XYZ file of N, CA, C and O in Angstrom:
756
model
N -14.263 73.558 -3.077
C -14.841 72.311 -3.530
C -14.963 71.357 -2.360
O -14.105 71.310 -1.505
N -16.016 70.604 -2.379
C -16.201 69.611 -1.331
C -15.273 68.427 -1.575
O -14.392 68.489 -2.409
N -15.515 67.346 -0.867
C -14.740 66.126 -1.029
C -14.695 65.729 -2.498
O -15.717 65.426 -3.085
N -13.501 65.724 -3.143
C -13.471 65.462 -4.570
C -13.974 64.069 -4.941
O -14.870 63.945 -5.743
N -13.446 63.014 -4.356
C -13.879 61.670 -4.733
C -13.842 61.487 -6.240
O -13.540 62.401 -6.974
N -14.150 60.313 -6.713
C -14.204 60.149 -8.165
C -15.520 60.699 -8.707
O -16.523 60.710 -8.020
N -15.469 61.177 -9.933
C -16.702 61.547 -10.620
C -17.345 60.257 -11.092
O -16.678 59.293 -11.411
N -18.648 60.210 -11.191
C -19.312 59.075 -11.824
C -19.481 59.393 -13.297
O -19.935 60.461 -13.646
N -19.102 58.496 -14.157
C -19.234 58.722 -15.599
C -20.176 57.687 -16.163
O -20.188 56.545 -15.730
N -20.967 58.034 -17.120
C -21.944 57.093 -17.657
C -21.452 56.474 -18.953
O -22.186 56.324 -19.902
N -20.201 56.127 -18.984
C -19.606 55.615 -20.200
C -18.730 54.422 -19.866
O -17.925 54.472 -18.945
N -18.877 53.368 -20.591
C -17.920 52.269 -20.516
C -17.975 51.541 -21.848
O -19.037 51.198 -22.332
N -16.810 51.312 -22.421
C -16.730 50.644 -23.708
C -17.388 49.279 -23.687
O -17.223 48.518 -22.738
N -18.120 48.977 -24.743
C -18.592 47.631 -24.983
C -19.742 47.144 -24.130
O -20.161 46.020 -24.280
N -20.250 47.948 -23.227
C -21.373 47.476 -22.411
C -22.663 47.705 -23.176
O -22.776 48.591 -23.988
N -23.646 46.883 -22.920
C -24.943 47.034 -23.567
C -26.003 46.521 -22.615
O -26.182 45.326 -22.451
N -26.683 47.438 -21.974
C -27.679 47.083 -20.974
C -28.842 48.054 -21.077
O -28.667 49.195 -21.469
N -30.024 47.615 -20.680
C -31.177 48.497 -20.636
C -31.290 49.054 -19.225
O -31.557 48.318 -18.284
N -31.082 50.348 -19.061
C -31.152 50.984 -17.747
C -32.491 51.653 -17.510
O -32.666 52.353 -16.531
N -33.445 51.451 -18.413
C -34.747 52.080 -18.251
C -34.663 53.564 -18.553
O -33.634 54.091 -18.953
N -35.772 54.250 -18.364
C -35.824 55.680 -18.641
C -35.083 56.454 -17.558
O -35.274 56.225 -16.372
N -34.224 57.350 -17.990
C -33.463 58.200 -17.070
C -33.708 59.656 -17.424
O -34.051 59.986 -18.558
N -33.499 60.527 -16.445
C -33.542 61.963 -16.687
C -32.143 62.421 -17.064
O -31.184 62.193 -16.322
N -32.037 63.070 -18.213
C -30.772 63.601 -18.703
C -30.847 65.120 -18.771
O -31.908 65.684 -19.047
N -29.699 65.753 -18.592
C -29.518 67.157 -18.960
C -28.469 67.149 -20.061
O -27.448 66.477 -19.950
N -28.725 67.858 -21.129
C -27.788 67.991 -22.234
C -27.317 69.435 -22.266
O -28.106 70.343 -22.515
N -26.041 69.637 -21.967
C -25.470 70.983 -21.903
C -24.549 71.208 -23.094
O -23.795 70.313 -23.472
N -24.590 72.420 -23.643
C -23.753 72.721 -24.807
C -23.512 74.220 -24.929
O -24.250 75.030 -24.392
N -22.467 74.556 -25.650
C -22.141 75.932 -25.984
C -22.648 76.168 -27.406
O -22.174 75.516 -28.340
N -23.614 77.066 -27.613
C -24.222 77.223 -28.937
C -23.266 77.684 -30.036
O -23.564 77.492 -31.209
N -22.129 78.257 -29.692
C -21.193 78.689 -30.723
C -20.150 77.618 -31.054
O -19.356 77.794 -31.973
N -20.180 76.504 -30.345
C -19.218 75.426 -30.614
C -19.465 74.835 -31.992
O -20.569 74.901 -32.530
N -18.416 74.249 -32.532
C -18.539 73.615 -33.844
C -18.925 74.596 -34.923
O -19.708 74.276 -35.804
N -18.379 75.813 -34.827
C -18.669 76.880 -35.791
C -20.167 77.146 -35.902
O -20.715 77.303 -36.984
N -20.830 77.111 -34.724
C -22.242 77.437 -34.659
C -23.186 76.271 -34.911
O -24.396 76.451 -34.923
N -22.654 75.069 -35.093
C -23.504 73.905 -35.373
C -24.003 73.208 -34.116
O -24.826 72.298 -34.194
N -23.542 73.616 -32.941
C -23.867 72.893 -31.708
C -25.364 72.859 -31.415
O -25.873 71.845 -30.953
N -26.079 73.930 -31.683
C -27.519 73.948 -31.393
C -28.254 72.891 -32.214
O -29.112 72.170 -31.698
N -27.909 72.782 -33.493
C -28.559 71.787 -34.350
C -28.196 70.372 -33.911
O -29.058 69.489 -33.846
N -26.937 70.146 -33.595
C -26.503 68.818 -33.157
C -27.138 68.486 -31.810
O -27.563 67.351 -31.582
N -27.230 69.466 -30.907
C -27.883 69.234 -29.614
C -29.333 68.819 -29.818
O -29.832 67.925 -29.124
N -30.014 69.426 -30.764
C -31.385 69.039 -31.065
C -31.478 67.592 -31.526
O -32.374 66.842 -31.103
N -30.534 67.165 -32.360
C -30.503 65.774 -32.833
C -30.207 64.809 -31.694
O -30.809 63.732 -31.605
N -29.283 65.181 -30.817
C -28.928 64.336 -29.674
C -30.131 64.206 -28.730
O -30.458 63.108 -28.275
N -30.794 65.316 -28.445
C -31.974 65.284 -27.562
C -33.077 64.422 -28.175
O -33.726 63.638 -27.477
N -33.290 64.549 -29.474
C -34.293 63.739 -30.162
C -33.963 62.257 -30.050
O -34.846 61.427 -29.794
N -32.677 61.908 -30.201
C -32.261 60.505 -30.093
C -32.514 59.980 -28.680
O -33.026 58.874 -28.492
N -32.142 60.760 -27.673
C -32.373 60.325 -26.292
C -33.857 60.128 -26.014
O -34.257 59.158 -25.362
N -34.683 61.040 -26.503
C -36.132 60.902 -26.296
C -36.667 59.662 -27.009
O -37.530 58.956 -26.482
N -36.147 59.382 -28.204
C -36.567 58.190 -28.938
C -36.183 56.919 -28.185
O -36.857 55.892 -28.315
N -35.132 56.996 -27.375
C -34.703 55.859 -26.567
C -35.487 55.775 -25.250
O -35.223 54.914 -24.424
N -36.426 56.708 -25.047
C -37.293 56.658 -23.877
C -36.860 57.500 -22.695
O -37.407 57.356 -21.597
N -35.899 58.396 -22.891
C -35.389 59.212 -21.794
C -35.995 60.616 -21.804
O -36.366 61.129 -22.850
N -36.068 61.218 -20.623
C -36.440 62.624 -20.511
C -35.175 63.454 -20.655
O -34.123 63.084 -20.134
N -35.281 64.574 -21.350
C -34.100 65.404 -21.620
C -34.412 66.870 -21.362
O -35.415 67.393 -21.829
N -33.534 67.518 -20.606
C -33.556 68.976 -20.453
C -32.331 69.502 -21.195
O -31.239 68.997 -21.018
N -32.529 70.523 -21.984
C -31.402 71.119 -22.688
C -30.992 72.405 -21.983
O -31.841 73.171 -21.536
N -29.686 72.607 -21.878
C -29.151 73.831 -21.295
C -28.030 74.355 -22.159
O -27.110 73.618 -22.504
N -28.135 75.603 -22.544
C -27.090 76.197 -23.377
C -26.315 77.240 -22.596
O -26.874 78.001 -21.811
N -25.038 77.243 -22.814
C -24.149 78.180 -22.133
C -24.404 79.595 -22.670
O -24.488 79.798 -23.871
N -24.509 80.542 -21.749
C -24.779 81.928 -22.124
C -23.565 82.843 -21.954
O -23.529 83.917 -22.530
N -22.595 82.408 -21.136
C -21.429 83.251 -20.862
C -20.316 82.378 -20.282
O -20.584 81.249 -19.847
N -19.078 82.887 -20.255
C -17.990 82.102 -19.658
C -18.321 81.724 -18.210
O -18.823 82.544 -17.441
N -18.105 80.472 -17.868
C -18.381 79.985 -16.529
C -19.798 79.441 -16.356
O -20.121 78.846 -15.336
N -20.641 79.636 -17.354
C -22.034 79.213 -17.249
C -22.179 77.692 -17.242
O -23.075 77.155 -16.581
N -21.318 76.991 -17.970
C -21.399 75.521 -17.978
C -21.184 74.989 -16.559
O -21.850 74.045 -16.144
N -20.274 75.602 -15.836
C -20.037 75.199 -14.447
C -21.300 75.426 -13.604
O -21.706 74.567 -12.821
N -21.910 76.588 -13.771
C -23.135 76.910 -13.036
C -24.254 75.928 -13.371
O -24.974 75.470 -12.479
N -24.399 75.595 -14.653
C -25.430 74.652 -15.069
C -25.187 73.274 -14.468
O -26.112 72.624 -13.978
N -23.936 72.823 -14.506
C -23.598 71.524 -13.924
C -23.905 71.474 -12.441
O -24.488 70.507 -11.941
N -23.547 72.531 -11.728
C -23.810 72.605 -10.286
C -25.311 72.577 -10.016
O -25.796 71.836 -9.175
N -26.070 73.366 -10.759
C -27.503 73.492 -10.516
C -28.280 72.225 -10.874
O -29.221 71.858 -10.177
N -27.871 71.549 -11.934
C -28.635 70.396 -12.412
C -28.234 69.079 -11.762
O -28.951 68.090 -11.884
N -27.115 69.056 -11.075
C -26.609 67.796 -10.543
C -27.594 67.067 -9.654
O -27.709 65.855 -9.732
N -28.339 67.753 -8.835
C -29.296 67.095 -7.963
C -30.651 66.859 -8.604
O -31.528 66.241 -8.010
N -30.837 67.333 -9.832
C -32.146 67.263 -10.475
C -32.267 66.186 -11.548
O -33.383 65.835 -11.934
N -31.148 65.706 -12.068
C -31.170 64.695 -13.126
C -30.217 63.561 -12.767
O -29.314 63.729 -11.945
N -30.411 62.419 -13.411
C -29.533 61.275 -13.161
C -28.207 61.418 -13.894
O -27.155 61.043 -13.371
N -28.264 61.954 -15.108
C -27.065 62.051 -15.940
C -26.989 63.409 -16.621
O -27.996 63.928 -17.110
N -25.795 63.942 -16.662
C -25.533 65.175 -17.397
C -24.601 64.830 -18.547
O -23.522 64.259 -18.335
N -25.031 65.169 -19.752
C -24.192 64.985 -20.933
C -23.714 66.343 -21.406
O -24.490 67.298 -21.446
N -22.453 66.406 -21.771
C -21.870 67.628 -22.295
C -21.596 67.408 -23.775
O -20.810 66.532 -24.137
N -22.269 68.168 -24.625
C -21.982 68.161 -26.051
C -20.866 69.177 -26.242
O -21.103 70.382 -26.172
N -19.660 68.687 -26.406
C -18.524 69.596 -26.522
C -17.223 68.841 -26.399
O -17.169 67.618 -26.541
N -16.197 69.590 -26.091
C -14.876 69.006 -25.966
C -14.412 68.969 -24.521
O -15.201 69.110 -23.581
N -13.122 68.799 -24.373
C -12.537 68.627 -23.048
C -12.694 69.861 -22.160
O -12.897 69.737 -20.955
N -12.648 71.060 -22.734
C -12.796 72.275 -21.928
C -14.194 72.413 -21.350
O -14.364 72.703 -20.163
N -15.198 72.192 -22.176
C -16.588 72.258 -21.689
C -16.848 71.166 -20.663
O -17.506 71.390 -19.646
N -16.312 69.976 -20.927
C -16.490 68.860 -20.000
C -15.862 69.186 -18.651
O -16.460 68.960 -17.597
N -14.665 69.748 -18.662
C -13.985 70.117 -17.421
C -14.781 71.162 -16.653
O -14.918 71.105 -15.435
N -15.338 72.122 -17.376
C -16.103 73.186 -16.720
C -17.328 72.617 -16.002
O -17.613 72.969 -14.860
N -18.050 71.699 -16.643
C -19.209 71.078 -16.000
C -18.745 70.223 -14.820
O -19.370 70.233 -13.755
N -17.649 69.499 -14.996
C -17.114 68.672 -13.905
C -16.804 69.531 -12.682
O -17.050 69.108 -11.546
N -16.292 70.738 -12.895
C -16.015 71.641 -11.764
C -17.293 71.918 -10.973
O -17.274 71.961 -9.744
N -18.396 72.118 -11.677
C -19.666 72.342 -10.989
C -20.121 71.120 -10.215
O -20.603 71.222 -9.085
N -19.950 69.931 -10.782
C -20.333 68.696 -10.094
C -19.474 68.452 -8.870
O -19.950 67.931 -7.857
N -18.210 68.818 -8.949
C -17.292 68.588 -7.834
C -17.625 69.434 -6.615
O -17.092 69.193 -5.538
N -18.514 70.393 -6.763
C -18.942 71.191 -5.624
C -19.974 70.456 -4.767
O -20.323 70.910 -3.699
N -20.452 69.318 -5.255
C -21.382 68.468 -4.511
C -20.620 67.302 -3.885
O -19.567 66.904 -4.365
N -21.190 66.735 -2.836
C -20.630 65.506 -2.272
C -20.778 64.395 -3.311
O -21.711 64.419 -4.117
N -19.876 63.413 -3.295
C -19.920 62.352 -4.317
C -21.270 61.660 -4.465
O -21.695 61.360 -5.575
N -21.966 61.432 -3.370
C -23.247 60.723 -3.461
C -24.362 61.588 -4.040
O -25.415 61.078 -4.407
N -24.141 62.902 -4.128
C -25.166 63.815 -4.644
C -24.899 64.238 -6.089
O -25.635 65.053 -6.621
N -23.865 63.684 -6.715
C -23.508 64.086 -8.072
C -24.261 63.281 -9.118
O -24.402 62.074 -9.006
N -24.684 63.978 -10.163
C -25.217 63.285 -11.335
C -24.047 62.591 -12.035
O -22.883 62.986 -11.883
N -24.360 61.553 -12.793
C -23.344 60.914 -13.622
C -23.030 61.852 -14.775
O -23.911 62.558 -15.277
N -21.782 61.866 -15.196
C -21.336 62.811 -16.220
C -20.855 62.064 -17.443
O -20.102 61.095 -17.330
N -21.301 62.506 -18.599
C -20.864 61.910 -19.853
C -20.535 62.988 -20.867
O -20.961 64.136 -20.730
N -19.791 62.608 -21.887
C -19.413 63.559 -22.930
C -19.876 63.031 -24.287
O -19.699 61.862 -24.608
N -20.518 63.916 -25.043
C -20.868 63.647 -26.428
C -19.835 64.425 -27.237
O -19.860 65.651 -27.253
N -18.874 63.736 -27.870
C -17.734 64.415 -28.493
C -18.145 65.438 -29.546
O -18.859 65.126 -30.489
N -17.668 66.676 -29.348
C -17.951 67.742 -30.304
C -16.886 68.833 -30.181
O -17.134 69.990 -30.439
N -15.689 68.432 -29.731
C -14.602 69.388 -29.577
C -13.538 69.180 -30.637
O -13.699 68.377 -31.557
N -12.431 69.873 -30.487
C -11.354 69.737 -31.463
C -10.423 68.574 -31.143
O -9.887 67.946 -32.040
N -10.247 68.252 -29.856
C -9.353 67.165 -29.497
C -10.071 65.933 -28.977
O -9.719 64.808 -29.298
N -11.075 66.139 -28.146
C -11.858 65.046 -27.572
C -11.000 63.991 -26.884
O -11.217 62.789 -27.043
N -10.039 64.441 -26.091
C -9.111 63.525 -25.428
C -9.841 62.557 -24.502
O -9.606 61.351 -24.539
N -10.757 63.073 -23.670
C -11.458 62.205 -22.725
C -12.337 61.214 -23.478
O -12.349 60.020 -23.167
N -13.071 61.669 -24.474
C -13.931 60.769 -25.249
C -13.109 59.671 -25.914
O -13.503 58.503 -25.911
N -11.970 60.034 -26.463
C -11.098 59.032 -27.097
C -10.570 58.043 -26.060
O -10.509 56.844 -26.316
N -10.185 58.560 -24.898
C -9.669 57.693 -23.840
C -10.716 56.686 -23.384
O -10.404 55.547 -23.055
N -11.975 57.112 -23.396
C -13.067 56.236 -22.990
C -13.554 55.325 -24.108
O -14.439 54.499 -23.908
N -12.992 55.485 -25.291
C -13.370 54.627 -26.406
C -14.712 54.965 -27.021
O -15.328 54.120 -27.667
N -15.176 56.184 -26.833
C -16.466 56.590 -27.397
C -16.354 56.836 -28.899
O -15.340 57.353 -29.368
N -17.409 56.521 -29.634
C -17.429 56.929 -31.041
C -17.382 58.453 -31.119
O -17.941 59.133 -30.267
N -16.725 58.984 -32.125
C -16.632 60.436 -32.255
C -17.863 61.033 -32.923
O -18.056 62.252 -32.888
N -18.710 60.219 -33.520
C -19.976 60.690 -34.059
C -20.928 60.921 -32.884
O -21.164 60.008 -32.080
N -21.497 62.123 -32.750
C -22.340 62.411 -31.586
C -23.508 61.445 -31.384
O -23.768 61.013 -30.259
N -24.216 61.067 -32.435
C -25.364 60.174 -32.257
C -24.929 58.754 -31.891
O -25.572 58.099 -31.066
N -23.840 58.292 -32.463
C -23.317 56.978 -32.082
C -22.844 56.997 -30.628
O -23.036 56.024 -29.889
N -22.255 58.118 -30.205
C -21.813 58.245 -28.810
C -23.011 58.204 -27.862
O -22.953 57.573 -26.804
N -24.107 58.851 -28.237
C -25.315 58.850 -27.403
C -25.858 57.433 -27.253
O -26.251 57.024 -26.159
N -25.864 56.678 -28.328
C -26.329 55.291 -28.245
C -25.470 54.493 -27.272
O -25.987 53.709 -26.475
N -24.156 54.697 -27.314
C -23.239 54.004 -26.403
C -23.493 54.428 -24.958
O -23.584 53.593 -24.063
N -23.610 55.721 -24.737
C -23.812 56.245 -23.389
C -25.133 55.754 -22.798
O -25.188 55.337 -21.642
N -26.192 55.790 -23.593
C -27.515 55.404 -23.089
C -27.559 53.936 -22.663
O -28.363 53.559 -21.818
N -26.677 53.116 -23.220
C -26.658 51.688 -22.892
C -25.521 51.335 -21.939
O -25.180 50.169 -21.794
N -24.948 52.336 -21.284
C -23.745 52.098 -20.484
C -23.928 52.480 -19.024
O -24.577 53.473 -18.715
N -23.319 51.701 -18.135
C -23.351 52.043 -16.713
C -22.311 53.114 -16.391
O -21.419 53.391 -17.189
N -22.440 53.688 -15.231
C -21.432 54.642 -14.762
C -20.215 53.883 -14.266
O -20.336 52.812 -13.688
N -19.057 54.438 -14.529
C -17.811 53.900 -13.980
C -17.114 55.042 -13.253
O -17.308 56.203 -13.584
N -16.325 54.742 -12.240
C -15.623 55.838 -11.547
C -14.491 56.395 -12.413
O -13.871 55.672 -13.185
N -14.278 57.683 -12.281
C -13.202 58.359 -12.997
C -12.530 59.282 -11.988
O -13.158 60.193 -11.464
N -11.282 59.034 -11.702
C -10.568 59.877 -10.747
C -10.231 61.225 -11.360
O -9.972 61.337 -12.556
N -10.243 62.225 -10.539
C -9.938 63.591 -10.947
C -8.645 63.999 -10.280
O -8.442 63.752 -9.095
N -7.756 64.626 -11.052
C -6.522 65.153 -10.482
C -6.672 66.627 -10.182
O -7.552 67.309 -10.722
N -5.820 67.121 -9.297
C -5.829 68.544 -8.961
C -4.425 69.089 -9.050
O -3.454 68.415 -8.665
N -4.296 70.299 -9.565
C -3.020 70.999 -9.633
C -3.254 72.409 -9.117
O -4.352 72.958 -9.251
N -2.226 72.990 -8.529
C -2.321 74.360 -8.045
C -1.872 75.291 -9.159
O -0.750 75.183 -9.659
N -2.760 76.182 -9.569
C -2.488 77.115 -10.655
C -1.657 78.296 -10.144
O -1.430 78.442 -8.939
N -1.239 79.147 -11.071
C -0.418 80.306 -10.728
C -1.077 81.190 -9.679
O -0.415 81.761 -8.839
N -2.394 81.305 -9.722
C -3.118 82.147 -8.775
C -3.265 81.482 -7.410
O -3.819 82.066 -6.494
N -2.773 80.254 -7.279
C -2.836 79.561 -6.000
C -4.087 78.740 -5.779
O -4.253 78.136 -4.737
N -4.997 78.721 -6.759
C -6.213 77.932 -6.622
C -5.983 76.509 -7.108
O -5.263 76.289 -8.073
N -6.628 75.562 -6.400
C -6.593 74.169 -6.857
C -7.528 74.029 -8.042
O -8.702 74.362 -7.958
N -6.997 73.541 -9.138
C -7.788 73.363 -10.351
C -7.857 71.880 -10.694
O -6.835 71.201 -10.707
N -9.052 71.373 -10.988
C -9.160 69.957 -11.363
C -8.754 69.736 -12.816
O -8.880 70.632 -13.649
N -8.263 68.548 -13.098
C -8.043 68.132 -14.473
C -8.563 66.713 -14.624
O -8.560 65.932 -13.686
N -9.040 66.397 -15.824
C -9.727 65.137 -16.049
C -8.871 64.083 -16.736
O -9.078 62.898 -16.526
N -7.961 64.493 -17.595
C -7.224 63.495 -18.361
C -5.727 63.724 -18.317
O -4.959 62.780 -18.281
N -5.314 64.959 -18.371
C -3.883 65.249 -18.378
C -3.662 66.677 -17.911
O -4.579 67.489 -17.917
N -2.451 66.926 -17.518
C -2.066 68.267 -17.099
C -0.707 68.561 -17.724
O 0.136 67.670 -17.866
N -0.519 69.792 -18.158
C 0.750 70.188 -18.752
C 1.472 71.170 -17.849
O 0.858 72.069 -17.272
N 2.761 70.999 -17.716
C 3.590 71.873 -16.888
C 4.772 72.373 -17.693
O 5.240 71.694 -18.614
N 5.270 73.530 -17.351
C 6.474 74.053 -17.990
C 6.287 74.311 -19.471
O 5.356 75.007 -19.889
N 7.171 73.723 -20.270
C 7.173 73.939 -21.714
C 5.828 73.571 -22.335
O 5.291 74.313 -23.155
N 5.279 72.432 -21.954
C 3.997 71.973 -22.474
C 2.907 73.003 -22.204
O 2.093 73.319 -23.072
N 2.863 73.532 -20.995
C 1.854 74.531 -20.631
C 2.056 75.823 -21.412
O 1.087 76.465 -21.828
N 3.309 76.214 -21.628
C 3.598 77.436 -22.385
C 3.113 77.304 -23.832
O 2.525 78.240 -24.388
N 3.319 76.150 -24.433
C 2.856 75.925 -25.805
C 1.330 75.941 -25.856
O 0.729 76.562 -26.737
N 0.689 75.281 -24.912
C -0.779 75.260 -24.876
C -1.333 76.677 -24.712
O -2.319 77.036 -25.360
N -0.706 77.487 -23.883
C -1.155 78.866 -23.669
C -0.999 79.677 -24.959
O -1.884 80.456 -25.316
N 0.103 79.474 -25.680
C 0.307 80.199 -26.946
C -0.716 79.795 -27.990
O -1.228 80.625 -28.730
N -1.036 78.503 -28.047
C -2.042 78.035 -29.005
C -3.399 78.628 -28.655
O -4.126 79.111 -29.536
N -3.744 78.629 -27.384
C -5.021 79.190 -26.943
C -5.090 80.673 -27.281
O -6.110 81.152 -27.791
N -4.023 81.402 -27.021
C -3.997 82.839 -27.330
C -4.129 83.061 -28.836
O -4.850 83.951 -29.281
N -3.454 82.243 -29.640
C -3.530 82.379 -31.097
C -4.955 82.135 -31.589
O -5.436 82.830 -32.488
N -5.624 81.174 -31.015
C -7.017 80.909 -31.411
C -7.918 82.078 -31.059
O -8.804 82.451 -31.828
N -7.706 82.678 -29.869
C -8.555 83.798 -29.436
C -8.312 85.048 -30.261
O -9.228 85.825 -30.492
N -7.092 85.277 -30.672
C -6.764 86.512 -31.377
C -6.872 86.380 -32.885
O -6.735 87.361 -33.612
N -7.113 85.176 -33.396
C -7.225 84.990 -34.824
C -5.899 84.775 -35.516
O -5.844 84.719 -36.752
N -4.806 84.687 -34.766
C -3.497 84.470 -35.364
C -3.173 82.985 -35.499
O -2.068 82.608 -35.800
N -4.127 82.180 -35.295
C -3.954 80.736 -35.508
C -5.060 80.272 -36.407
O -5.860 81.055 -36.895
N -5.081 79.029 -36.705
C -6.148 78.525 -37.537
C -5.903 77.086 -37.912
O -4.974 76.453 -37.427
N -6.711 76.620 -38.828
C -6.602 75.244 -39.275
C -5.871 75.236 -40.616
O -6.012 76.128 -41.414
N -5.140 74.203 -40.852
C -4.491 73.991 -42.138
C -5.216 72.873 -42.866
O -5.674 71.914 -42.241
N -5.302 72.999 -44.142
C -5.863 71.924 -44.953
C -4.734 71.337 -45.760
O -4.001 72.043 -46.433
N -4.591 70.053 -45.658
C -3.549 69.370 -46.422
C -4.196 68.549 -47.521
O -5.239 67.936 -47.334
N -3.553 68.521 -48.648
C -4.071 67.744 -49.782
C -3.178 66.530 -49.978
O -2.009 66.573 -49.901
């Protein structure tokens, strides 16, 4: 990765300004949200176009593809929006971090994950269309990125938090349970 520097984010609570027409890339994983991501991405793109922006849509085709898309589109658009959660957002951020800070597109998140930690931290509405309205009227603010050395010895970026020891072990077990089908959602009445 090149000079990490802060990422530029196109989100700030409570701002309302007309930034004119911008070029956006909207990236998403089509299987996210139990397969609803493609339909929601279409609605988000339609909203951005109605606000006067140009939009390119990019869908993830395989693991690591969001990173590739972020890297490739960073010099071609002003803003990259990720329709997804913290994992998809981190993956795109990794691609942007391969560029020098002045060559990076601004990065935003349209909440569509299970936790949405970064979106919540930024005060974004959790409704995707309401989040798009907020983002489209918001300036970029700097967001510092942290780095941790993983077990394999590679420096890995993190955007909001990092877990070590017990916390990391629990997160790994939850992730494994989700992948193998031994976990799930509970409904409480």
